[in-house]
Coordinates of C-alpha atoms in Angstrom, one line a residue:
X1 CA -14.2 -18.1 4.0
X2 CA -16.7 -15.5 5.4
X3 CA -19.3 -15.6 7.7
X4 CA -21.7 -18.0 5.4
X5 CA -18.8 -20.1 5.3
X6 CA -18.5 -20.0 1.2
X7 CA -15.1 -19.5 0.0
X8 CA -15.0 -16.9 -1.7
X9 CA -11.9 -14.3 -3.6
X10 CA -8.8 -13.5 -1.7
X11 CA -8.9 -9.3 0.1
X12 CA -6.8 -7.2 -0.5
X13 CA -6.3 -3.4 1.2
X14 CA -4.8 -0.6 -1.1
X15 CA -5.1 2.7 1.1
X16 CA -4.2 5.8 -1.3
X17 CA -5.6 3.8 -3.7
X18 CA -7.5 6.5 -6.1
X19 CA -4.4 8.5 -6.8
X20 CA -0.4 7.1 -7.8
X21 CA -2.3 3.7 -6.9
X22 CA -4.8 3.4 -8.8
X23 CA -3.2 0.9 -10.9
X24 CA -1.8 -1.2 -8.7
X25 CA -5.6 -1.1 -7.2
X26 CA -6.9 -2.1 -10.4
X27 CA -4.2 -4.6 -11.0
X28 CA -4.8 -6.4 -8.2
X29 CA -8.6 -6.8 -8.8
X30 CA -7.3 -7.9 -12.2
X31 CA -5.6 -10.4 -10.3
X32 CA -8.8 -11.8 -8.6
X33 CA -8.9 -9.9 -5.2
X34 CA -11.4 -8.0 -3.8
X35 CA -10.0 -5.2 -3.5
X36 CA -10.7 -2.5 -0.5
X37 CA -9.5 0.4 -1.2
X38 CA -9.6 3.5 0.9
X39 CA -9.9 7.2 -0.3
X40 CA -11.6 10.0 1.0
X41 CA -12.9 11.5 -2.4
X42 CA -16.2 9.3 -3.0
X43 CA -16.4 10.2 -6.6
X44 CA -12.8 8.9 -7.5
X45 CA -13.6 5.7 -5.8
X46 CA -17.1 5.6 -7.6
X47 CA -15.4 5.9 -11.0
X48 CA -12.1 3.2 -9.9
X49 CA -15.2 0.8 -9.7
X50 CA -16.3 1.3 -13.1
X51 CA -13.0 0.7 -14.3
X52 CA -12.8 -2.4 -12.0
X53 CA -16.2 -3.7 -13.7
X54 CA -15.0 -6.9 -15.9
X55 CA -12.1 -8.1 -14.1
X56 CA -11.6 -11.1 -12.1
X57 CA -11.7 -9.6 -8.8
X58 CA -13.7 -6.1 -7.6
X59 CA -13.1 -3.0 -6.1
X60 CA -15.1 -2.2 -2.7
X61 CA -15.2 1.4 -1.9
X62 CA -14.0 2.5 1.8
X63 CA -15.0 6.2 1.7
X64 CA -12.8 7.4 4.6
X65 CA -10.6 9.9 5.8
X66 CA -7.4 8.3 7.3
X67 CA -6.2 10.8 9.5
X68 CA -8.9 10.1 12.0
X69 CA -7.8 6.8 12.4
X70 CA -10.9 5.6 14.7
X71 CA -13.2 5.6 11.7
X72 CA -10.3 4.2 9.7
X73 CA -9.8 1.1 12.2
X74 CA -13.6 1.1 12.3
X75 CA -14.1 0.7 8.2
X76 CA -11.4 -1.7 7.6
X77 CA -12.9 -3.9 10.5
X78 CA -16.4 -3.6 8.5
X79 CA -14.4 -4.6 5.5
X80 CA -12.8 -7.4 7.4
X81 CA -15.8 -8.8 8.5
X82 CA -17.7 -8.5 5.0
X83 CA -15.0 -9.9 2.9
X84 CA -12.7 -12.0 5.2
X85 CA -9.4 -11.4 6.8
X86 CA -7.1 -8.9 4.6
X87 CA -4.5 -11.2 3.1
X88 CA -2.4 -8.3 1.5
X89 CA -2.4 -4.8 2.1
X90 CA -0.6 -1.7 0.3
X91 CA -0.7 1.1 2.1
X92 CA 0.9 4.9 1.0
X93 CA -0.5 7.1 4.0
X94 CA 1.9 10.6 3.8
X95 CA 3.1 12.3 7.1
X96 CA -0.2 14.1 8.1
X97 CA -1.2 10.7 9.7
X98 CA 1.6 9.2 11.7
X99 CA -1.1 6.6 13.0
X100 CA -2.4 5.3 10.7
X101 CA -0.5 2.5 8.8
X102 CA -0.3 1.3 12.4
X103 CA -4.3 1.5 12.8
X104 CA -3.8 -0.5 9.4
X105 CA -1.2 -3.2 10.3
X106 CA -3.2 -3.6 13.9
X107 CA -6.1 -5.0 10.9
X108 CA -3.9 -7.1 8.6
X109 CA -3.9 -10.6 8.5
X110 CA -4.6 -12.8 11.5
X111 CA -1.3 -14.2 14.0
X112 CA -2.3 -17.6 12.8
X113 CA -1.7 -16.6 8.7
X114 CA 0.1 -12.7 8.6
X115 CA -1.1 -10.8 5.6
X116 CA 1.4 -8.9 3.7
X117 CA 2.0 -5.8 4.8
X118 CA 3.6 -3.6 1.7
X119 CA 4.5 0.1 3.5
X120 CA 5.0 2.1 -0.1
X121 CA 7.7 4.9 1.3
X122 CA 9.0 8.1 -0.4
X123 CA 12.8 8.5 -1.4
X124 CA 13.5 10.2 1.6
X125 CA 13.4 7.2 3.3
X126 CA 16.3 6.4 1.5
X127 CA 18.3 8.9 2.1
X128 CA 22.0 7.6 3.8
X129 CA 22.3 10.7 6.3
X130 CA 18.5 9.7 7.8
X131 CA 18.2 6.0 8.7
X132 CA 15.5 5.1 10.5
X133 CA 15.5 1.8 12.0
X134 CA 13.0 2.5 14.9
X135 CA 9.9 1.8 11.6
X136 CA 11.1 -1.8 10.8
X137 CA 11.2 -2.7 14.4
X138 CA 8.0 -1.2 14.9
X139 CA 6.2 -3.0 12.4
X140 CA 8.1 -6.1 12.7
X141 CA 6.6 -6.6 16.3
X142 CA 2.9 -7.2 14.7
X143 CA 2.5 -11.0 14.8
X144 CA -0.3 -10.7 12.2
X145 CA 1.6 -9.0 9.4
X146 CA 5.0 -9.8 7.4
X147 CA 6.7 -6.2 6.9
X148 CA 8.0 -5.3 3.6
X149 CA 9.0 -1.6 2.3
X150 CA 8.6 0.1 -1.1
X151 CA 10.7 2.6 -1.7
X152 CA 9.6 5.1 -4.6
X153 CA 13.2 6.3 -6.2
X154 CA 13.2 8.2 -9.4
X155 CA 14.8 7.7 -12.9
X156 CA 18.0 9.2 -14.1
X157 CA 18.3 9.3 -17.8
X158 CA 22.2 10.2 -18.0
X159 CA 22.8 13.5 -15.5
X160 CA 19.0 14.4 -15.0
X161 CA 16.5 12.8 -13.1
X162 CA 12.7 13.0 -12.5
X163 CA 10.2 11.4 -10.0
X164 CA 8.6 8.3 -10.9
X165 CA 5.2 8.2 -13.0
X166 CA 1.8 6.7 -11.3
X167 CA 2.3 4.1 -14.0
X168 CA 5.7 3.4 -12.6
X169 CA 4.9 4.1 -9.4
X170 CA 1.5 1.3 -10.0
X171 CA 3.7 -1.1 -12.0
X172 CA 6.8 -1.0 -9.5
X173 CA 4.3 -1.8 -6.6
X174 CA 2.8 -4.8 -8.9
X175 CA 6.5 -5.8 -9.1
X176 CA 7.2 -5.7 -5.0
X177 CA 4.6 -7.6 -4.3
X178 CA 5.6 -10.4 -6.4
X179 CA 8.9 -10.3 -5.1
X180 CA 7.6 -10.4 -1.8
X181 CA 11.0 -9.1 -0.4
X182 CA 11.6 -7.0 2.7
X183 CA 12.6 -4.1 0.6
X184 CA 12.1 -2.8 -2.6
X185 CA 13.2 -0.2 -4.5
X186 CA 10.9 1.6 -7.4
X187 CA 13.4 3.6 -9.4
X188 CA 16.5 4.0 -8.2
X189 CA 17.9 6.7 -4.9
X190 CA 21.4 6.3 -6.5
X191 CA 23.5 8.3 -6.9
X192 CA 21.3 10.4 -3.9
X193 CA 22.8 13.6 -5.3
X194 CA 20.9 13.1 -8.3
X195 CA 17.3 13.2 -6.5
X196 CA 15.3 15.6 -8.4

């Protein structure tokens, strides 16, 4: 329910949305959720609600850049309060902005009912010499979210091996959140010595 008190579609978050997520974005509006996405390229976003038009759910623009993460933190409460608390959130943010999915998470859900919190990762995270279990503690302190990771892998097609397509990529994301598990792989990362 909003402010008016009318129930209205469940919210979603997609941040990187435009780009390898646009599908997933556009799946999940398919799926009946507003949808916010954030992007910093206005133009992308404008035509990712065209393709939106139609489908059971909508796409709402968040024109923002996330590495300043005050203006982030300060959209996604706009979007909050406009479309109700964010149920689900997918969020690919890369390295440049450490802060970020943490401005995000702060935003997700509510302690009472945690939104999903989907942290799409790249295959280094995978990687058995690097593990990093500092992140999953981090994130699993936030009473508002549930944590789950997406690991994009890549294919190997018998000794050679490429990165995943943003159809994969979208799709594989699609399938995470239906399994709703704490980690999911897109792809594969083994054998790790065949990472393109």
């Amino acid at each position: 329910m909003h402010a008016e008190g009318v129930a209205q579609k469940p919210h979603a978050l997609v941040v990187g949305g435009t780009g390898m997520l646009r599908g997933a974005s556009l799946g999940l509006a398919a799926r009946g959720y507003i949808v916010s996405v954030v992007a910093r390229g206005r133009s992308r976003l404008d035509a990712l609600v065209r393709d939106a038009a139609g489908r059971a759910g909508s796409i709402h623009p968040v024109a923002v850049d996330y590495r300043d993460t005050g203006a982030l933190a300060n959209a996604l409460a706009d979007a909050r309060s406009r479309f109700g608390p964010i149920e689900l959130a997918v969020v690919w943010v890369h390295s440049v902005a450490p802060a970020a999915p943490l401005a995000v998470a702060r935003l997700v859900g509510t302690p009472e009912h945690p939104g999903r919190f989907f942290h799409v990762l790249g295959s280094a995270t995978a990687d058995p010499s690097r593990p990093d279990p500092r992140r999953r503690a981090t994130f699993a302190s936030f009473p508002n979210i549930r944590y789950r990771e997406v690991i994009l892998g890549f294919v190997v097609d018998g000794r050679r091996s490429r990165w995943l397509t943003h159809e994969e990529i979208s799709a594989g994301v699609l399938a995470a959140v239906d399994a709703d598990r704490p980690r999911f792989i897109v792809g594969t990362v083994e054998p790790w010595d065949l990472r393109p």
